[in-house]
Short mmCIF file of C-alpha atoms in Angstrom, two decimals:
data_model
loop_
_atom_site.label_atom_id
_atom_site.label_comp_id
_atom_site.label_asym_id
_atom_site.label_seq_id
_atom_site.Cartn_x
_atom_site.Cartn_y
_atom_site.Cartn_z
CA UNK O 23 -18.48 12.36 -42.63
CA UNK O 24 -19.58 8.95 -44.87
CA UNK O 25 -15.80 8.77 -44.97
CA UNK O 26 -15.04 8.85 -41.60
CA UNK O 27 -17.46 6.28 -40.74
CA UNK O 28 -16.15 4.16 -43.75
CA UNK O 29 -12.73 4.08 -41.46
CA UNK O 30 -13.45 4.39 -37.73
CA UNK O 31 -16.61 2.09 -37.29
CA UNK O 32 -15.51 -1.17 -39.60
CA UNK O 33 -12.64 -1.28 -36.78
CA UNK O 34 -14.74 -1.05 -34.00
CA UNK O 35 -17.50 -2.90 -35.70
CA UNK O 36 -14.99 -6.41 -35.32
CA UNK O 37 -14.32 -5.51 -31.84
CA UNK O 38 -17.81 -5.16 -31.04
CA UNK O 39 -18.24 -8.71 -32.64
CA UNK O 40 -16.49 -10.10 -29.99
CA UNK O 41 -17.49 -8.37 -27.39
CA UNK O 42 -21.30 -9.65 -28.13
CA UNK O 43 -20.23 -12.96 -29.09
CA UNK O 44 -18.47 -13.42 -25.85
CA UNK O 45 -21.19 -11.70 -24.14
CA UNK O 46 -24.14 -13.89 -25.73
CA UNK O 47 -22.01 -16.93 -24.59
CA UNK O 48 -21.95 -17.76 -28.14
CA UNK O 49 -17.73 -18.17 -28.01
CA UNK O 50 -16.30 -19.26 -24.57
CA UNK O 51 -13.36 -16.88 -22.29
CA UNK O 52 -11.27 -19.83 -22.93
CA UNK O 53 -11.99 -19.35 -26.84
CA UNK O 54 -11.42 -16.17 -26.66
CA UNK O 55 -8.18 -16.68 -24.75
CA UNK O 56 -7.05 -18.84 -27.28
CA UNK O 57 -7.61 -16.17 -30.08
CA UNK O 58 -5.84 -13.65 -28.80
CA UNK O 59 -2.55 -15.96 -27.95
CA UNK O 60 -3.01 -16.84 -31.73
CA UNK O 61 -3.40 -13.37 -32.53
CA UNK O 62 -0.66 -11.94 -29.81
CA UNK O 63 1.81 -14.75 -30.25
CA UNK O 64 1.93 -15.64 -33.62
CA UNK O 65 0.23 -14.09 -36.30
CA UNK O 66 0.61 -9.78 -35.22
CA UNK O 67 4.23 -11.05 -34.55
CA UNK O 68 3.90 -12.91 -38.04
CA UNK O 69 3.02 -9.00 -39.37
CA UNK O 70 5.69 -7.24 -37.36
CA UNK O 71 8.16 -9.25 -38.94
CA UNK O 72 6.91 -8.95 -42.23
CA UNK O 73 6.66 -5.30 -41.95
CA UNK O 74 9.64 -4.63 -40.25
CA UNK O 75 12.09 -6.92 -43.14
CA UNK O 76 10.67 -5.27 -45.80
CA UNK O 77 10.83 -1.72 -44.20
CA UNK O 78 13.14 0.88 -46.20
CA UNK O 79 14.77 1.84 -43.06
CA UNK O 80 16.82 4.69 -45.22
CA UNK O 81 13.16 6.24 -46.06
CA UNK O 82 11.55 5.38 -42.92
CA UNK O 83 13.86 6.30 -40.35
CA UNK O 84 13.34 9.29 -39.24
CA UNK O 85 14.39 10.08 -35.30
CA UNK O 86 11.79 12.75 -35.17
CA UNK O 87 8.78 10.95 -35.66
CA UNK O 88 9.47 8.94 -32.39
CA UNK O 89 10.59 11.89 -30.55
CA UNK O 90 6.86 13.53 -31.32
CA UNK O 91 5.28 10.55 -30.31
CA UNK O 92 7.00 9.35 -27.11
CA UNK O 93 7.46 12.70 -25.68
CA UNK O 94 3.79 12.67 -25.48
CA UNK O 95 3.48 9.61 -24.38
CA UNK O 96 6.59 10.08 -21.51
CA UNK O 97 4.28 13.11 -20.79
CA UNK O 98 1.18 11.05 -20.27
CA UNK O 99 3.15 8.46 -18.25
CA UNK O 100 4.37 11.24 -15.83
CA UNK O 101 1.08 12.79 -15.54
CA UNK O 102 -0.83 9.73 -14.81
CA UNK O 103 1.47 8.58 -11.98
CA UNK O 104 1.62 12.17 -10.29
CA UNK O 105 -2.27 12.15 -11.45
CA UNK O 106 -3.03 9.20 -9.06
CA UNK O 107 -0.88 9.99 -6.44
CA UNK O 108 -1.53 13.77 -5.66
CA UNK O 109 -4.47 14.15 -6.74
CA UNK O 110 -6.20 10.67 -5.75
CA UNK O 111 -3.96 9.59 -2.88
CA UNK O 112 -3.07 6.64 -4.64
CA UNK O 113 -0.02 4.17 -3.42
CA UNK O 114 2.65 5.36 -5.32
CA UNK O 115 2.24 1.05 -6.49
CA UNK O 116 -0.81 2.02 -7.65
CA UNK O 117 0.40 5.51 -9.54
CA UNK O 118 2.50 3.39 -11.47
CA UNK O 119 -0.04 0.88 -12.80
CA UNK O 120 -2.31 4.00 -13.68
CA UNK O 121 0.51 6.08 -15.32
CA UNK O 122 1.16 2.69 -17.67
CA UNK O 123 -2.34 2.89 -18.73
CA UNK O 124 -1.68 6.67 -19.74
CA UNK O 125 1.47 5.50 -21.09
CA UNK O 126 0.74 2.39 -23.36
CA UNK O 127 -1.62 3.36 -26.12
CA UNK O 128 -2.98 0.64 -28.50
CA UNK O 129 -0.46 1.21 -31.40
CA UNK O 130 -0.68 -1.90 -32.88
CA UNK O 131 -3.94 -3.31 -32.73
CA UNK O 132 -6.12 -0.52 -33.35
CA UNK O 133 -3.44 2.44 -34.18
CA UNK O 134 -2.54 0.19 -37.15
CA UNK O 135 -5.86 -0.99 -38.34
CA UNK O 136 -7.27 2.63 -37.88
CA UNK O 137 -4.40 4.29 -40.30
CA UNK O 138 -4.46 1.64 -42.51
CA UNK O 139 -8.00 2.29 -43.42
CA UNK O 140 -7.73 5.91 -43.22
CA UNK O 141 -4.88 6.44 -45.27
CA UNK O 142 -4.12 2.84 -47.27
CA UNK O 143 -1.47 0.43 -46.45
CA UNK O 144 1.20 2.44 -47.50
CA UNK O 145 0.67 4.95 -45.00
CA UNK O 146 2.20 2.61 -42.51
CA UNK O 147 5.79 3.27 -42.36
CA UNK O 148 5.60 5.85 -39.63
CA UNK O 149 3.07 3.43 -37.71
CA UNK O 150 5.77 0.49 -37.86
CA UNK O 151 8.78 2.84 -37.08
CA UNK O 152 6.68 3.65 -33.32
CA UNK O 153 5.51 0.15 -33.16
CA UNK O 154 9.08 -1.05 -33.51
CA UNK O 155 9.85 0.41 -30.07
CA UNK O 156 7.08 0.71 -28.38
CA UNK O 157 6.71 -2.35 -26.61
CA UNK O 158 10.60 -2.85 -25.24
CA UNK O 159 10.10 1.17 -24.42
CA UNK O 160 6.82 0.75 -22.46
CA UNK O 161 7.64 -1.96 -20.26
CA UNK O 162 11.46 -0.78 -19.58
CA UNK O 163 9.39 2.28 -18.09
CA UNK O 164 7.06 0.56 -16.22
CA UNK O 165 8.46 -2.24 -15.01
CA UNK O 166 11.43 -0.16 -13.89
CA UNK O 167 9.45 2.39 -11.99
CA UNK O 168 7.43 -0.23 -10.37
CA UNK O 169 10.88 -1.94 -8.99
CA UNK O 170 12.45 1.10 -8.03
CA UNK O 171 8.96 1.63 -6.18
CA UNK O 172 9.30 -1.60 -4.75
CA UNK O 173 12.80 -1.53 -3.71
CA UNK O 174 12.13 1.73 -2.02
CA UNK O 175 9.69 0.34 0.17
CA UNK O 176 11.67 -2.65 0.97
CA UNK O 177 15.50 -1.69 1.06
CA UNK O 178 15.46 -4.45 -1.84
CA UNK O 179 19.16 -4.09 -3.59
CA UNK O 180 18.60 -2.68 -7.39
CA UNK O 181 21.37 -4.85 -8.74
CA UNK O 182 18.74 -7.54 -10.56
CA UNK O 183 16.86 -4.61 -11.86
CA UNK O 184 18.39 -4.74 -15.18
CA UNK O 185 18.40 -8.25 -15.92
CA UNK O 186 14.30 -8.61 -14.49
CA UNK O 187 13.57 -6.25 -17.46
CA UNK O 188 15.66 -7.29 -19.82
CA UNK O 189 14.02 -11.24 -19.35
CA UNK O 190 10.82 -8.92 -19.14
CA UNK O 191 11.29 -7.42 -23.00
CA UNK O 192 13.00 -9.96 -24.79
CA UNK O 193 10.35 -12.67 -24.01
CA UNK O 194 7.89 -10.78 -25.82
CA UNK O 195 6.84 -12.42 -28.60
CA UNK O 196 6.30 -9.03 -30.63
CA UNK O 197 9.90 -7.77 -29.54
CA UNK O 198 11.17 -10.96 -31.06
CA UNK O 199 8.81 -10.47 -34.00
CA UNK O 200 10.30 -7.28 -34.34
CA UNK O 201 13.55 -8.24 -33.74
CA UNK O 202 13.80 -11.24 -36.74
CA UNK O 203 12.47 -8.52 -39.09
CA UNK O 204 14.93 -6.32 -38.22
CA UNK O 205 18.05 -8.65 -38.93
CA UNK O 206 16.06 -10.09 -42.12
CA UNK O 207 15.96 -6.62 -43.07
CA UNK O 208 19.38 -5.88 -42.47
CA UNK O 209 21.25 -9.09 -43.74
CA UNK O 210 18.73 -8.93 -47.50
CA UNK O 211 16.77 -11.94 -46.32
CA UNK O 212 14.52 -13.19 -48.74
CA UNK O 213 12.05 -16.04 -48.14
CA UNK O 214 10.92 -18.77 -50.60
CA UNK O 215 8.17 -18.05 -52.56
CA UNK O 216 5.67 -20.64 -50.69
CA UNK O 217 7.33 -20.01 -47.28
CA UNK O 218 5.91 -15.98 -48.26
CA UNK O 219 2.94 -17.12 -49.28
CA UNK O 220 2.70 -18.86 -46.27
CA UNK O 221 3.18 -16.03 -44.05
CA UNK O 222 1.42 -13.66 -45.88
CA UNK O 223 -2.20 -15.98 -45.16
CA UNK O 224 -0.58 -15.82 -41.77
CA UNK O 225 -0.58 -11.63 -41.78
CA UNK O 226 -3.69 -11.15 -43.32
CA UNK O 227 -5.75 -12.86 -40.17
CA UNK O 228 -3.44 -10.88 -37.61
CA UNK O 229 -5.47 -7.25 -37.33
CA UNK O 230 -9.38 -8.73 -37.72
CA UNK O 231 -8.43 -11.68 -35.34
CA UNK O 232 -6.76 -9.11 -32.87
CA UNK O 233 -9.43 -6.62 -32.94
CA UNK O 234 -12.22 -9.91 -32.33
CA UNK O 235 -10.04 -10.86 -29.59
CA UNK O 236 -9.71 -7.28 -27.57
CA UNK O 237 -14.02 -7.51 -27.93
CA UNK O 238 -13.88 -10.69 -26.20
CA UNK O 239 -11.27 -10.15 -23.43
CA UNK O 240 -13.18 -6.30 -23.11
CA UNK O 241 -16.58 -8.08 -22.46
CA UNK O 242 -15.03 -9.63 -19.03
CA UNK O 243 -14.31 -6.14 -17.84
CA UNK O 244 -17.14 -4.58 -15.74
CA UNK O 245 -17.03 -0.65 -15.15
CA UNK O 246 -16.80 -0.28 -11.46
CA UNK O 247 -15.74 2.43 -9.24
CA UNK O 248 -12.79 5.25 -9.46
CA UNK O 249 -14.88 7.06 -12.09
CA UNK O 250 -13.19 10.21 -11.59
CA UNK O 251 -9.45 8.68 -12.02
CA UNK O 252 -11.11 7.03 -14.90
CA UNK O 253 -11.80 9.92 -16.60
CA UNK O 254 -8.38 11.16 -15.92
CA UNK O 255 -6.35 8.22 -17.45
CA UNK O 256 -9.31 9.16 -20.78
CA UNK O 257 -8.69 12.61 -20.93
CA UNK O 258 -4.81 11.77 -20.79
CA UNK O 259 -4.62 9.08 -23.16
CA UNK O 260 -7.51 10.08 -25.70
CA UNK O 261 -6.64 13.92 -25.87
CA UNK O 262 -3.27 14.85 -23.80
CA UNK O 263 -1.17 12.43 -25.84
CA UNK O 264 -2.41 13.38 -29.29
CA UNK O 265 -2.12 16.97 -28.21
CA UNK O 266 1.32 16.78 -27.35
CA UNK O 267 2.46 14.80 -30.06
CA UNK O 268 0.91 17.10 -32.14
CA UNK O 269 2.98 19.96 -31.14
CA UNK O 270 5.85 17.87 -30.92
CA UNK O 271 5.76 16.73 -34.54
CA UNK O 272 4.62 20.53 -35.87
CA UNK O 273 7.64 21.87 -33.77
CA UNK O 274 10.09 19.41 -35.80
CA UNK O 275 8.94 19.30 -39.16
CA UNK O 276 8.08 16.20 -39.84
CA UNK O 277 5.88 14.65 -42.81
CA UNK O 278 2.49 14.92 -43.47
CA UNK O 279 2.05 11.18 -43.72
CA UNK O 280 4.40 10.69 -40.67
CA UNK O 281 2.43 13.08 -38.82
CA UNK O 282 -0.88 11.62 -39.46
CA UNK O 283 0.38 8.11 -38.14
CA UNK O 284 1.64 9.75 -34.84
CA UNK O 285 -0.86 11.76 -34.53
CA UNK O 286 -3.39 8.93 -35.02
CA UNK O 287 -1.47 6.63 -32.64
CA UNK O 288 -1.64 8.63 -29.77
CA UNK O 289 -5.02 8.65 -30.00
CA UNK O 290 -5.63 5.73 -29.31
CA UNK O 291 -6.87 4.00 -26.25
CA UNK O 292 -4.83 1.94 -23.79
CA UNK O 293 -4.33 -1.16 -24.45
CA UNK O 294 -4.67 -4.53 -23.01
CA UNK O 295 -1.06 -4.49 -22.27
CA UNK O 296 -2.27 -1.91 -19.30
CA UNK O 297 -4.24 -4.81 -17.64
CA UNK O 298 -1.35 -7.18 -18.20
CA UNK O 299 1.11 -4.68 -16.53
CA UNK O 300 -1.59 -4.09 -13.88
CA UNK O 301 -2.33 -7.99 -13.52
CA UNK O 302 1.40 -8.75 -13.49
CA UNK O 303 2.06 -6.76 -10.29
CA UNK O 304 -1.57 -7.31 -8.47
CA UNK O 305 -2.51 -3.48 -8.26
CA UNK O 306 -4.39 -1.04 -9.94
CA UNK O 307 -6.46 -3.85 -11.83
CA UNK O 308 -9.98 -2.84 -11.65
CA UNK O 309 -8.74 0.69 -12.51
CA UNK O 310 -6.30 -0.34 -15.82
CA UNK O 311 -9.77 -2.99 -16.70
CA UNK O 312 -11.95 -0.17 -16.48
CA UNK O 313 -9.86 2.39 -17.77
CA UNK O 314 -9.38 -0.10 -21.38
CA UNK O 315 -13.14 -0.79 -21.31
CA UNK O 316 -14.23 3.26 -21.10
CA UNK O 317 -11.27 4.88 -23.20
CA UNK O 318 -11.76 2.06 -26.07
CA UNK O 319 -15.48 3.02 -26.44
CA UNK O 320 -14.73 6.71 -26.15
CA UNK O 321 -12.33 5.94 -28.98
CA UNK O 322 -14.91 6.03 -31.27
CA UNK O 323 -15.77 9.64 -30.78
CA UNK O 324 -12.01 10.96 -30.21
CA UNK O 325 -10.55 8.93 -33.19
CA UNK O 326 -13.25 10.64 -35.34
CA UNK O 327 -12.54 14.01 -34.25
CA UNK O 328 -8.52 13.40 -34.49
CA UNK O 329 -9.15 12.29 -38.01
CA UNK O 330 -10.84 15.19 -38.79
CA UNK O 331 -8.38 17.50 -37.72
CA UNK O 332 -5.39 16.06 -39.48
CA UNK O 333 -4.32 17.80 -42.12
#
């Protein structure tokens, strides 16, 4: 148990550092904004990159390990949506927004951070394989349900669809990130020794920064209303997910290590992203705000209990 607590509650510790010092007034929302564009669009790209070009993508690679995970989490997209709309009479608008928040679990920030101190930094490949795709993955889902939605609705022609979410992905700063890694990885890149140095002071702010950040940004969310589809997109994201990606990876064999990591990730709570997606299209936002707010403090139980059934 003193172990578990070593790894869950330093992580949630820093988040609830920012939470209170947003809350106390002691940092500003536009501080806090500020952080987490540092954090978002520079230094967790910073890591990505890092990460991903010095990846041994012969070792790593392993097509199994993301079908585990993102059947789960294709599962939890699908059930959210159909969730909200047949069970909640939802707009089907609406349904989308909610399944995103099912769909879009907090790999990076806190799936990373949580493995890493569980299992050491070298624990991470699996974590950065998932990560790698998980962004460009997420939003091509959402935002192309949420046209095709649209256009429905409308009679809109779907002939821009592919080019709104391809502008939509690749103007992600983690997808480029991502991206830069993966070509420095593939051509042998190697950096200066200061410019690496450099970057590496860069990386080691990117997780404690991040997880400050989400406090702050979580503080301006007030729980309000729909608590029963709340406690839907939870029980989806916190237990469905990790459930299914848990059969998924014991169905295909895959490591122990690489388990743990997808295991872990789908554990984790929606993330920010959810409000973003949710913010982006003006619906479902006091339901995605709420639903990040609840599921990250539930975290702390579900996370423990996760960790203590991995093998």
């Amino acid at each position: 148990m003193q172990g578990l607590i070593d790894v869950i509650l330093p992580v949630f510790l820093v988040i609830g550092a920012g939470y209170l010092a947003v809350w106390r007034r002691i940092v500003s929302d536009a501080a806090v904004d500020g952080i987490m564009s540092y954090a978002t669009g520079f230094a967790v790209p910073c890591l990505l990159f890092r990460a991903i070009s010095n990846l041994h993508l012969e070792e790593a690679f392993d097509p199994w390990i993301l079908v585990s995970f993102y059947t789960g989490s294709i599962a939890a997209f699908a059930a959210g949506l159909l969730g909200a709309r047949y069970a909640f009479a939802r707009s089907w608008e609406d349904s989308v927004a909610i399944g995103f928040c099912c769909l879009f679990a907090n790999s990076l920030l806190m799936g990373l951070a949580i493995t890493e101190r569980a299992y050491g930094p070298d624990a991470l490949q699996a974590n950065y394989l998932i990560v790698s795709i998980h962004a460009p993955l997420c939003y091509a889902i959402g935002i192309t349900a949420m046209e095709l939605v649209r256009a429905k609705a409308s009679g809109a022609s779907l002939r821009s669809l592919p080019a709104k979410v391809g502008r939509a992905i690749f103007r992600n700063a983690l997808v480029i990130g991502i991206l830069l890694g993966a070509l420095a990885n593939l051509v042998g890149l190697s950096l200066p020794g200061p410019v690496a140095e450099a970057l590496d002071m860069v990386v080691r702010t990117a997780l404690p920064v991040a997880l400050f950040a989400i406090g702050g940004v979580l503080c301006r969310y007030k729980p309000e209303g729909d608590t029963r589809l709340i406690a839907m997109v939870c029980v989806i994201s916190l237990l469905m997910h990790p459930a299914i990606t848990w059969g998924m990876g014991s169905l295909t064999g895959i490591s122990t290590e690489a388990f743990r990591s997808a295991v872990l990730t789908a554990s984790m709570a929606p993330g920010v992203n959810a409000y973003v997606f949710a913010n982006m299209y003006g619906t479902a936002k006091r339901v995605a705000a709420t639903s990040v707010l609840v599921a990250t403090g539930l975290s702390v139980a579900t996370a423990w209990l996760w960790l203590t059934l991995l093998p």
